[in-house]
Short mmCIF file of C-alpha atoms and ligand atoms in Angstrom, two decimals:
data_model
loop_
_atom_site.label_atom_id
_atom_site.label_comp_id
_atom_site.label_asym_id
_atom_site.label_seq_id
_atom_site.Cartn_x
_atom_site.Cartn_y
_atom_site.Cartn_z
CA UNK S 1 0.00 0.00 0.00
CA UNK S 2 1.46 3.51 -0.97
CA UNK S 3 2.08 5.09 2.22
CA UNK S 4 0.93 8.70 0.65
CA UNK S 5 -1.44 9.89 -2.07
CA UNK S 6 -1.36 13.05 -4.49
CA UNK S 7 -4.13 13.42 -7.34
CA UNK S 8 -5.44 16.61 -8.19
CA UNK S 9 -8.26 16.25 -5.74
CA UNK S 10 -6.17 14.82 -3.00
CA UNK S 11 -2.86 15.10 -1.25
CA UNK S 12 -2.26 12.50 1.59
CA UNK S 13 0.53 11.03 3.84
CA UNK S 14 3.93 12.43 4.10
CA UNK S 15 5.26 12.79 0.65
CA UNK S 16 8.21 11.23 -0.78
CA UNK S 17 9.03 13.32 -3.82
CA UNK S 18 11.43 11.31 -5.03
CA UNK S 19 9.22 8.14 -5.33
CA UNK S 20 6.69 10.84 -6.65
CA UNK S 21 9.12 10.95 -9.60
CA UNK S 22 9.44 7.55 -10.31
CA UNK S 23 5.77 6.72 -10.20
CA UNK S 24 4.47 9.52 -12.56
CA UNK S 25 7.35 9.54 -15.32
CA UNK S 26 8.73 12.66 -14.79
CA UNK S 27 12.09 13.83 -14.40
CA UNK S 28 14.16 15.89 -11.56
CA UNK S 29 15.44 19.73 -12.22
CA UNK S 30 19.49 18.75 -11.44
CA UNK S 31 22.25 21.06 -11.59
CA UNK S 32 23.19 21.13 -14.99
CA UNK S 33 19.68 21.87 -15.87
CA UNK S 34 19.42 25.12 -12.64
CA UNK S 35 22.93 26.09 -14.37
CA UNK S 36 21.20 26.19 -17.93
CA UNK S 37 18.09 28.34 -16.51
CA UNK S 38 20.66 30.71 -15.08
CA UNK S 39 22.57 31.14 -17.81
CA UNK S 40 19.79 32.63 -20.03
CA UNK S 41 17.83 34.14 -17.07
CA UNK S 42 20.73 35.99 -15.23
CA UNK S 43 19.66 34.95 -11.81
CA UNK S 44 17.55 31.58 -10.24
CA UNK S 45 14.22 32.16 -8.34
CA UNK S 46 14.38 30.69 -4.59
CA UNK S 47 11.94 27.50 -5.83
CA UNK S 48 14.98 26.95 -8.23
CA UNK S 49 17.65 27.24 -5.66
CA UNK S 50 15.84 25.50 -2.91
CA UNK S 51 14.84 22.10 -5.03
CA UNK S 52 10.97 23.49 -4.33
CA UNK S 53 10.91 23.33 -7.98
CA UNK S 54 12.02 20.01 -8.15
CA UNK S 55 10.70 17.66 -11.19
CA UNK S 56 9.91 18.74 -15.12
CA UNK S 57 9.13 17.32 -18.34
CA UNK S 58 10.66 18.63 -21.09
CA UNK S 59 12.06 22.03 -19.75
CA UNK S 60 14.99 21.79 -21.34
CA UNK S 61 13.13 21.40 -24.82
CA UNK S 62 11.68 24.65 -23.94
CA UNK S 63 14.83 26.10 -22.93
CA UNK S 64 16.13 24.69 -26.84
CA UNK S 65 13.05 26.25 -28.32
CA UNK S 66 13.85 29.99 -26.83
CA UNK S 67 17.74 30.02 -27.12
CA UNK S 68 17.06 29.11 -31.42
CA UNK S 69 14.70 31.93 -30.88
CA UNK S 70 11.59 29.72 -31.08
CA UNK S 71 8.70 31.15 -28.73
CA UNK S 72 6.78 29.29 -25.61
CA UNK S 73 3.86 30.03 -23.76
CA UNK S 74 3.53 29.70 -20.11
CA UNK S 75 0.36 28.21 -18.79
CA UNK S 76 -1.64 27.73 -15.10
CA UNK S 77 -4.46 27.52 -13.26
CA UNK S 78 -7.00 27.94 -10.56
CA UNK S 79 -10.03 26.19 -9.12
CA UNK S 80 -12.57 28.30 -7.46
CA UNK S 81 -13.29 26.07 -4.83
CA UNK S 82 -12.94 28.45 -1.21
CA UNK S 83 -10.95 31.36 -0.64
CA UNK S 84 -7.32 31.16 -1.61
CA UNK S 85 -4.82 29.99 0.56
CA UNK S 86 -1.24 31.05 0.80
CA UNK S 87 0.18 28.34 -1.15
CA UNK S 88 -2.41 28.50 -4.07
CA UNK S 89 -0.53 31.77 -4.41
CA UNK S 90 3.11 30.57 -4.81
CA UNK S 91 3.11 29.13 -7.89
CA UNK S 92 1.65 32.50 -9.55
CA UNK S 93 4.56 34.29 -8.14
CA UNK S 94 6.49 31.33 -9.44
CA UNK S 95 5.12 31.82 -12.84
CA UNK S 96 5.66 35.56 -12.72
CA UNK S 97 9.10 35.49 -12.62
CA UNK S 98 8.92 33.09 -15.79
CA UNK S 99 7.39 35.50 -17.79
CA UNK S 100 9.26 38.25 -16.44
CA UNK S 101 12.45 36.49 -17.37
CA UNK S 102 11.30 35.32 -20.84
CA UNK S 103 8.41 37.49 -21.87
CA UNK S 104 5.99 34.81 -23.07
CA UNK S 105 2.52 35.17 -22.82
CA UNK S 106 0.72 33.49 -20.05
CA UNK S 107 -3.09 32.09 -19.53
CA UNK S 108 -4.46 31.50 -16.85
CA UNK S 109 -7.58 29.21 -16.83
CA UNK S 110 -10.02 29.57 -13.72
CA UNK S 111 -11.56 26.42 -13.35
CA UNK S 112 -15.02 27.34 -12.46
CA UNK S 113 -16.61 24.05 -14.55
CA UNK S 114 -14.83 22.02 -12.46
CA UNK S 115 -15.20 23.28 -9.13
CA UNK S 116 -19.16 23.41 -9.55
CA UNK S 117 -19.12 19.88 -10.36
CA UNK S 118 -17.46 18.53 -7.92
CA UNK S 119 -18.54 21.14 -4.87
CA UNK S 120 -21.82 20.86 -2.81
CA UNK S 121 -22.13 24.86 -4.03
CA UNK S 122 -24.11 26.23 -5.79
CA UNK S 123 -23.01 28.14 -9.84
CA UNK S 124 -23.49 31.28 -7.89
CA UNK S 125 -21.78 30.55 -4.90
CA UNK S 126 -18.71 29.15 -7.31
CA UNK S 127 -18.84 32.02 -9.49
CA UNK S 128 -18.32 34.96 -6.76
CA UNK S 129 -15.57 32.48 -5.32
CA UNK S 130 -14.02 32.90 -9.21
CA UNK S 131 -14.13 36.61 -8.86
CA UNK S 132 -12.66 37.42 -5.74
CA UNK S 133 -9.79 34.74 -6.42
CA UNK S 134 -9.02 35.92 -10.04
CA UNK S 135 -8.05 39.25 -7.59
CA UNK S 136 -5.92 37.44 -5.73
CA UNK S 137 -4.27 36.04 -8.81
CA UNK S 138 -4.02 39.89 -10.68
CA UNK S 139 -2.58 41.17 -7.34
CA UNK S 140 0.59 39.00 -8.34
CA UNK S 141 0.90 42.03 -11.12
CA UNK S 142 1.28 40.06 -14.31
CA UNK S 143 2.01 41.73 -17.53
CA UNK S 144 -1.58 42.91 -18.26
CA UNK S 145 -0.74 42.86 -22.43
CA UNK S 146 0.67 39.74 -22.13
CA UNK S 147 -1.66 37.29 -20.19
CA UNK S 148 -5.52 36.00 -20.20
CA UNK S 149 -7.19 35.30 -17.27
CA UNK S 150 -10.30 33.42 -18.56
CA UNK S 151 -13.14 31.35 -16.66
CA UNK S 152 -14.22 28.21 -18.56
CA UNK S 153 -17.86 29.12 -18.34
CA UNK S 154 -17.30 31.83 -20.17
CA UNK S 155 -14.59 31.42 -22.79
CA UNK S 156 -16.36 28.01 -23.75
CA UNK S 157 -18.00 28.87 -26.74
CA UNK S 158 -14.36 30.08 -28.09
CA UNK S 159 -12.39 26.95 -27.43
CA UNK S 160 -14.95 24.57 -27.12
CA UNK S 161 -13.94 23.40 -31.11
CA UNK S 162 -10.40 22.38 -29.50
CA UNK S 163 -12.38 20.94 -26.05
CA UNK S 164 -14.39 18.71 -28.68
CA UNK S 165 -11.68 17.57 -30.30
CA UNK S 166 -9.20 16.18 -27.87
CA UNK S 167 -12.40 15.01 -25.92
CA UNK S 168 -12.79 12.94 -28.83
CA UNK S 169 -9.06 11.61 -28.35
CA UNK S 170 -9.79 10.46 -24.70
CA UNK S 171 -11.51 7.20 -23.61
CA UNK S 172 -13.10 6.29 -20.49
CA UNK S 173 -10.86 3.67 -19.82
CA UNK S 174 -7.83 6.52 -19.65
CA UNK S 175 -8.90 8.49 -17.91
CA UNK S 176 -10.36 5.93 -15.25
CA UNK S 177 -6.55 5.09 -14.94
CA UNK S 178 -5.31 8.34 -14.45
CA UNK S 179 -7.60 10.30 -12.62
CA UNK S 180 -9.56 6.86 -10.69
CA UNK S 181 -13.02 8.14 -11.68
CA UNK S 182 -15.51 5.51 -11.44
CA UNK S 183 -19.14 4.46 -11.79
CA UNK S 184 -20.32 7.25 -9.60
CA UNK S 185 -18.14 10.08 -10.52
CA UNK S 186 -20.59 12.53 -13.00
CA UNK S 187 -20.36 12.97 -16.11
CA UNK S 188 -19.18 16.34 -16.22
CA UNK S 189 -15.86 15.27 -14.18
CA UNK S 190 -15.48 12.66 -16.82
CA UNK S 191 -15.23 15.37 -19.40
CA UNK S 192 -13.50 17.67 -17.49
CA UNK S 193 -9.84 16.60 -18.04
CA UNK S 194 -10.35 17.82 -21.71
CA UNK S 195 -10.62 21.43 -20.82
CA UNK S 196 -8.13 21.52 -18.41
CA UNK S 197 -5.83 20.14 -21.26
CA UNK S 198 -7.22 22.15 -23.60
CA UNK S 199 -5.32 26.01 -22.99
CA UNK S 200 -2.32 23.69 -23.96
CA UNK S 201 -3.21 23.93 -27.10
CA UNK S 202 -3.43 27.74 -27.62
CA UNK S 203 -0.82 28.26 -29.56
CA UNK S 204 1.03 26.43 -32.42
CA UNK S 205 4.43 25.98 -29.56
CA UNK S 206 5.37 24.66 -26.75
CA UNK S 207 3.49 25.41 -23.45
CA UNK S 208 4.96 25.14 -20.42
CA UNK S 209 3.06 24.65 -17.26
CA UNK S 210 4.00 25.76 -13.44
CA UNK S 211 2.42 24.67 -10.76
CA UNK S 212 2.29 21.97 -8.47
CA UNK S 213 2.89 18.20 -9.05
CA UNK S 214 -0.87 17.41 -8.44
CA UNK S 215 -1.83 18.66 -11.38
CA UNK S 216 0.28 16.62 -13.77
CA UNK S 217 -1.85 13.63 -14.71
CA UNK S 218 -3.71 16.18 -16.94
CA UNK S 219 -0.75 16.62 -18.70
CA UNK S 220 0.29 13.26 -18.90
CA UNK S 221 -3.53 12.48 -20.43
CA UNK S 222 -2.17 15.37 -22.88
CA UNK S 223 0.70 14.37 -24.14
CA UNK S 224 -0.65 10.57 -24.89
CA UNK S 225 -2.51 13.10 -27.98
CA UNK S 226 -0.70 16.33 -28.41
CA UNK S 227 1.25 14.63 -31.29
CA UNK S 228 -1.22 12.87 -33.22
CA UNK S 229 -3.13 16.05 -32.94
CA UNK S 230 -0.33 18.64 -34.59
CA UNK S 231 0.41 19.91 -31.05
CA UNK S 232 3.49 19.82 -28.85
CA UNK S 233 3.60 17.41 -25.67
CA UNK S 234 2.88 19.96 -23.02
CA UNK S 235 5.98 21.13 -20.42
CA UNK S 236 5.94 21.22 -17.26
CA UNK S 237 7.57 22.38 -13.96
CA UNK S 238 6.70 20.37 -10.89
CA UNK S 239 6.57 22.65 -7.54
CA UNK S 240 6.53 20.73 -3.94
CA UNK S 241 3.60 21.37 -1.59
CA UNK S 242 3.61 23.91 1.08
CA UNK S 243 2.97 22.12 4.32
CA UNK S 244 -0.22 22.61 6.41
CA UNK S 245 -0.04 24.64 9.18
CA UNK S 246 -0.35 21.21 11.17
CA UNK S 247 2.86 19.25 9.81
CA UNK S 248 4.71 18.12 7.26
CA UNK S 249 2.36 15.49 5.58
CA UNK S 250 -0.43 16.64 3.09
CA UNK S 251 -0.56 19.93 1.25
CA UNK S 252 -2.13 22.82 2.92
CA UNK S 253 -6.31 23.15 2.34
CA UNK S 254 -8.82 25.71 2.77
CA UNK S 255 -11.26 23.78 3.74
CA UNK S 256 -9.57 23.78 7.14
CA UNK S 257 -9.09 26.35 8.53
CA UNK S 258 -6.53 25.97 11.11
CA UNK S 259 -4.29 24.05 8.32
CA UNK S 260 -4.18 27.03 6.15
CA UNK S 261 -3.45 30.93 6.07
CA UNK S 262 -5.75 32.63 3.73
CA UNK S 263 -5.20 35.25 1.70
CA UNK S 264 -7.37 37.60 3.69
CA UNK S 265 -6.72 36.67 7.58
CA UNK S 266 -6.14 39.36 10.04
CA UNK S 267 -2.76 39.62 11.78
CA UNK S 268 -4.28 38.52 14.88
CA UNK S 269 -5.54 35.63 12.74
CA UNK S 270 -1.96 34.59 11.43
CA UNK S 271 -0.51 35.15 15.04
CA UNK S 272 -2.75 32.85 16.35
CA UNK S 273 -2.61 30.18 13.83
CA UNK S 274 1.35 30.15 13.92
CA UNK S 275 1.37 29.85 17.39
CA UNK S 276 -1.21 27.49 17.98
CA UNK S 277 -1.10 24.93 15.12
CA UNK S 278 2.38 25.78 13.58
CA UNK S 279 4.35 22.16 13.59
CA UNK S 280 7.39 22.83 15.45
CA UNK S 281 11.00 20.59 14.95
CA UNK S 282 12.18 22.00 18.26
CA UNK S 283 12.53 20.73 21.45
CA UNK S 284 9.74 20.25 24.28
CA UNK S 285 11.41 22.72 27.00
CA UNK S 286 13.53 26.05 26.57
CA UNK S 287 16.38 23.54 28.09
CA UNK S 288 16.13 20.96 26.08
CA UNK S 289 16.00 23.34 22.36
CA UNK S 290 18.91 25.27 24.27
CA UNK S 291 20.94 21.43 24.53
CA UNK S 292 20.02 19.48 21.81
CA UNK S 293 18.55 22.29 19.02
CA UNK S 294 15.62 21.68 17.07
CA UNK S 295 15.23 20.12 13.02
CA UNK S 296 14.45 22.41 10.68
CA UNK S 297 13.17 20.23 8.20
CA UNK S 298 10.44 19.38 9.96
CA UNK S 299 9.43 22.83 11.23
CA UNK S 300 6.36 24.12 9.65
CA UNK S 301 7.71 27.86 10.30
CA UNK S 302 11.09 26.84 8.76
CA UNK S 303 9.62 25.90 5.58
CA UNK S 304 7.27 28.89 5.27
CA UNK S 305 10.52 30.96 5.47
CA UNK S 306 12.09 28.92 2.44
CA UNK S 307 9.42 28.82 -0.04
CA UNK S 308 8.74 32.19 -0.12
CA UNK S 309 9.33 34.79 3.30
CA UNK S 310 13.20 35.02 3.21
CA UNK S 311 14.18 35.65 0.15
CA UNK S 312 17.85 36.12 1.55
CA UNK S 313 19.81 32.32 1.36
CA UNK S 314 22.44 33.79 3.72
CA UNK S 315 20.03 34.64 6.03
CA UNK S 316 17.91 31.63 5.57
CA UNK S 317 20.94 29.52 6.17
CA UNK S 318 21.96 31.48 9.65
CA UNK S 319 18.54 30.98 10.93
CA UNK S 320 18.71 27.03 10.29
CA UNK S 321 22.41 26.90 11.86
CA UNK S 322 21.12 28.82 14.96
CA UNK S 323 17.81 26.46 15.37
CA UNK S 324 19.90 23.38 14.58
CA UNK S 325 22.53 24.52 17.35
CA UNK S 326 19.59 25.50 20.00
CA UNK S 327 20.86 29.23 20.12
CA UNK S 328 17.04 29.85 18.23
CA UNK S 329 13.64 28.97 19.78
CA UNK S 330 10.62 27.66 18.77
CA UNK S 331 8.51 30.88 19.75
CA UNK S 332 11.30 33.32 18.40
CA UNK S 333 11.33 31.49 14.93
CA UNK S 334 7.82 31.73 14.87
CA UNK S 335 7.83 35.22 15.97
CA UNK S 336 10.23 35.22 12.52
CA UNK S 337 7.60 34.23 10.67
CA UNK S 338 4.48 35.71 12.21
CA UNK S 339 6.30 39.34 11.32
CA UNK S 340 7.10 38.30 7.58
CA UNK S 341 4.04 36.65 6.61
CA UNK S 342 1.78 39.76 8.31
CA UNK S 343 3.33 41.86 6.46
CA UNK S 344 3.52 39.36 3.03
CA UNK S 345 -0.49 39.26 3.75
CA UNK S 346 -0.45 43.09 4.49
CA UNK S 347 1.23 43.94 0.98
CA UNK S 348 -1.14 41.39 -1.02
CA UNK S 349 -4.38 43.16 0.25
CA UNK S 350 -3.44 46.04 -0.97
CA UNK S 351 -2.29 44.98 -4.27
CA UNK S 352 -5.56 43.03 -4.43
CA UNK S 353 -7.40 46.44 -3.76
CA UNK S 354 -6.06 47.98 -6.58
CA UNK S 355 -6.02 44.92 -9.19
CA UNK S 356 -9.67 46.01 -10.47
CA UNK S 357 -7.94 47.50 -13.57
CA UNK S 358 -5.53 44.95 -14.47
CA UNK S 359 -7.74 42.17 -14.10
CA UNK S 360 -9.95 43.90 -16.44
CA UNK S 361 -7.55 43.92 -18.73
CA UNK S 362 -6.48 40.50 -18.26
CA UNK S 363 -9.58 39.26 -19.39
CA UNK S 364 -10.95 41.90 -21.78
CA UNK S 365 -9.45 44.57 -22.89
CA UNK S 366 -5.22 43.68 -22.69
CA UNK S 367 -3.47 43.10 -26.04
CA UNK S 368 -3.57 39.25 -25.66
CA UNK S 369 -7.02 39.38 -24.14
CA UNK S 370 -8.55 41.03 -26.84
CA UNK S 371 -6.88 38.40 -29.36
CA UNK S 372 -7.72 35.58 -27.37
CA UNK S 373 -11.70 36.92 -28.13
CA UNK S 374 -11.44 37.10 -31.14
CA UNK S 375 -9.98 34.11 -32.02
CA UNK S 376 -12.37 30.76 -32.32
CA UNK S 377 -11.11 27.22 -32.08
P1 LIG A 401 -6.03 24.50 -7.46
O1 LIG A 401 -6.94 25.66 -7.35
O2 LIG A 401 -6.27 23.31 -6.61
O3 LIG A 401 -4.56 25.00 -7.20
C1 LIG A 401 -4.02 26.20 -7.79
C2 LIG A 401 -2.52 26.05 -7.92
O4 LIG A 401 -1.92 25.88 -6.64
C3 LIG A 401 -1.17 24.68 -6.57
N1 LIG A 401 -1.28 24.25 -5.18
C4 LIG A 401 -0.27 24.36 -4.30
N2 LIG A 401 0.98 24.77 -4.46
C5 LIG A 401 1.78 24.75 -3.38
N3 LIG A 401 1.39 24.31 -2.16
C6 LIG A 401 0.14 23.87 -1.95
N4 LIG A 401 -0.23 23.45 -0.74
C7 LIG A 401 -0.77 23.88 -3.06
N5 LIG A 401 -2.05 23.53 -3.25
C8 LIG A 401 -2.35 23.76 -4.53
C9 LIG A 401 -1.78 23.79 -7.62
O5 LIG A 401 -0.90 22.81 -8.08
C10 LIG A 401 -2.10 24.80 -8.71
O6 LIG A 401 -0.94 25.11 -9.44
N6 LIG A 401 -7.65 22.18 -11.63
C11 LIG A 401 -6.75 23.20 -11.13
C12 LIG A 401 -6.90 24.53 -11.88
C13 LIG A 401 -6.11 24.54 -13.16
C14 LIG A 401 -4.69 24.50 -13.27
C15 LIG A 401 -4.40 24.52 -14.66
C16 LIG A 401 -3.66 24.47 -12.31
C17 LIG A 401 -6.59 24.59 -14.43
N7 LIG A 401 -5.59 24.59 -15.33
C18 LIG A 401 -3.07 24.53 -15.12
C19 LIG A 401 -2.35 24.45 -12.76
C20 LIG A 401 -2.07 24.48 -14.15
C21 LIG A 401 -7.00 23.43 -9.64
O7 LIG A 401 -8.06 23.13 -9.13
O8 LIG A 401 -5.96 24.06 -8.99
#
């Protein structure tokens, strides 16, 4: 029996990413590789320098493609399911840096099909979910002529030519194996897979996808067809979970509460959560962290810091040595983190405030937005 679980529904167990590898096909971002990305990009994001970004398929043919001056496209998602969560948000900033580095065009599909279909919520419930987390997603500040936010229900009748035909690619019998739909899944989940595959098909080259490794049996269902259909096999980079607040087995969910930081808690909110639920590697008693030091690498706050609150390696690597050796405490490294995600949360509020406009443009009225409507598949 596999001692953990990830689909795109659900993330169980304490995950070996390594096995992870083996088991879906993919294949791990090693140095040569992180060397290659920084010598066309100029610099590495943290997930690159901290193995968070740690599996692919076929980055490096989309690093051949763009040094012979071939283009890409980036593409990710969301599913309006809840309000967003902390690390729903990680991979956008993830896939930010991306474009910023190689000024492709992103889409972003909002998944809002999906999420009504497999909720107990109602199309209206799922549909002012959608909205406030597409301004979540704009706060990240992509480049407004350069990306598409679209929600399925809408942008159907555009791409639903392309939905029809890889549908018509896919069995049953697929993608019972992949996904483990059965008798009483509906029918709508059934189809689903084919529209989540679908903005991989946007353009005539190669898309790459971000985000994290739950979400890459749709793009192993994809590139079974891509081929025979005049497409490219879709690319991918595979991101590790960010923990639950509760330890490090499962990914995050907002569905619980105390698991999760959302996007729009209060500081009092995060202070409480961090000290209450936070996992902690260190020691029972002041005396005991002080003698024997704590593990980082089980530490809930430790991990928060390296996948996104200090950006500074140095200074990420001080504050491991100094909980390793016992000179740091559990309550001041959460103190640590309680100050830098407040303020994280602080900064993304406001830029959610002010995303009205870009999202706007996003979807409508942006250069690639307005293309994107007129175009029919
Ligand atoms: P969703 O809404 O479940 O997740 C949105 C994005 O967040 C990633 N993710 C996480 N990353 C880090 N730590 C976590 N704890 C964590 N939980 C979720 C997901 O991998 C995803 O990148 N069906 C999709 C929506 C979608 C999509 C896509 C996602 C449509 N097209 C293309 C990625 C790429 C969904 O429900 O994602």
């Amino acid at each position: 029996m596999a001692d953990f679980v990830v689909t795109p529904w659900e993330v169980k167990g304490k995950i070996d990413y390594d096995k992870l590898i083996e088991k879906f096909g993919t294949s791990r971002i090693d140095k040569p590789l992180i060397d290659r990305i920084k010598s066309i990009t100029g610099d590495l994001h943290l997930f690159f320098r901290r193995d968070i970004a740690f599996s692919h398929r076929d980055l490096d043919a989309v690093l051949n493609d763009y040094e012979s001056g071939k283009k890409f496209f980036l593409y990710t998602g969301r599913g309006p399911s809840g309000k967003m969560h902390i690390g729903h948000l990680l991979p956008f900033y993830f896939t930010k840096w991306l474009q910023e580095k190689f000024g492709v065009n992103l889409y972003i599909q909002i998944t809002d099909d999906e999420k009504f279909y497999i909720k107990e919520k109602s199309f209206d419930e799922i549909s002012s979910i959608a909205r406030d987390n597409m301004l979540d997603i704009a706060a990240v500040g992509f480049d407004p002529d350069k990306t598409f936010i679209f929600l399925d229900s809408e942008y159907i009748r555009n791409m639903y030519g392309l939905v029809m035909k890889i549908a018509k690619k896919i069995n049953f019998s697929t993608v019972k194996a992949i996904f483990g739909f059965n008798n009483e899944t509906n029918i709508g989940m059934i189809h689903f897979p084919s529209i989540e595959i679908a903005p991989t098909m946007f353009e005539k080259a190669r898309c790459l996808i971000p985000a994290a490794i739950d979400q890459d049996p749709y793009w192993r269902a994809q590139r079974d067809i891509a081929e025979g259909m005049g497409y490219y096999k879709a690319a991918a980079i595979h991101m590790k979970f960010l923990s639950p607040l509760t330890g490090p087995t499962g990914k995050m969910s907002s569905s619980d509460p105390n698991t999760a930081i959302l996007l729009d808690d209060d500081e009092e909110a995060i202070k409480k959560k961090i000290m209450k639920y936070a996992f902690s590697g260190g020691q029972s008693t002041v005396e005991l962290q002080r003698k024997l030091g704590g593990n980082p690498d089980v530490d809930v706050s430790y991990q928060w810091l390296s996948y996104f609150l200090e950006e500074d390696d140095k200074k990420l690597e001080e504050i491991r040595q100094d909980y390793i050796s016992g000179k740091l405490l559990t309550g001041e490294l959460k103190q640590i983190t309680i100050e830098k995600l407040s303020k994280f949360i602080e900064e993304h509020k406001k830029k959610k405030e002010a995303a009205d406009k870009d999202l706007k443009k996003m979807m409508y009225t942006g250069n690639l937005a307005k293309k994107m409507w007129e175009k029919i598949y």
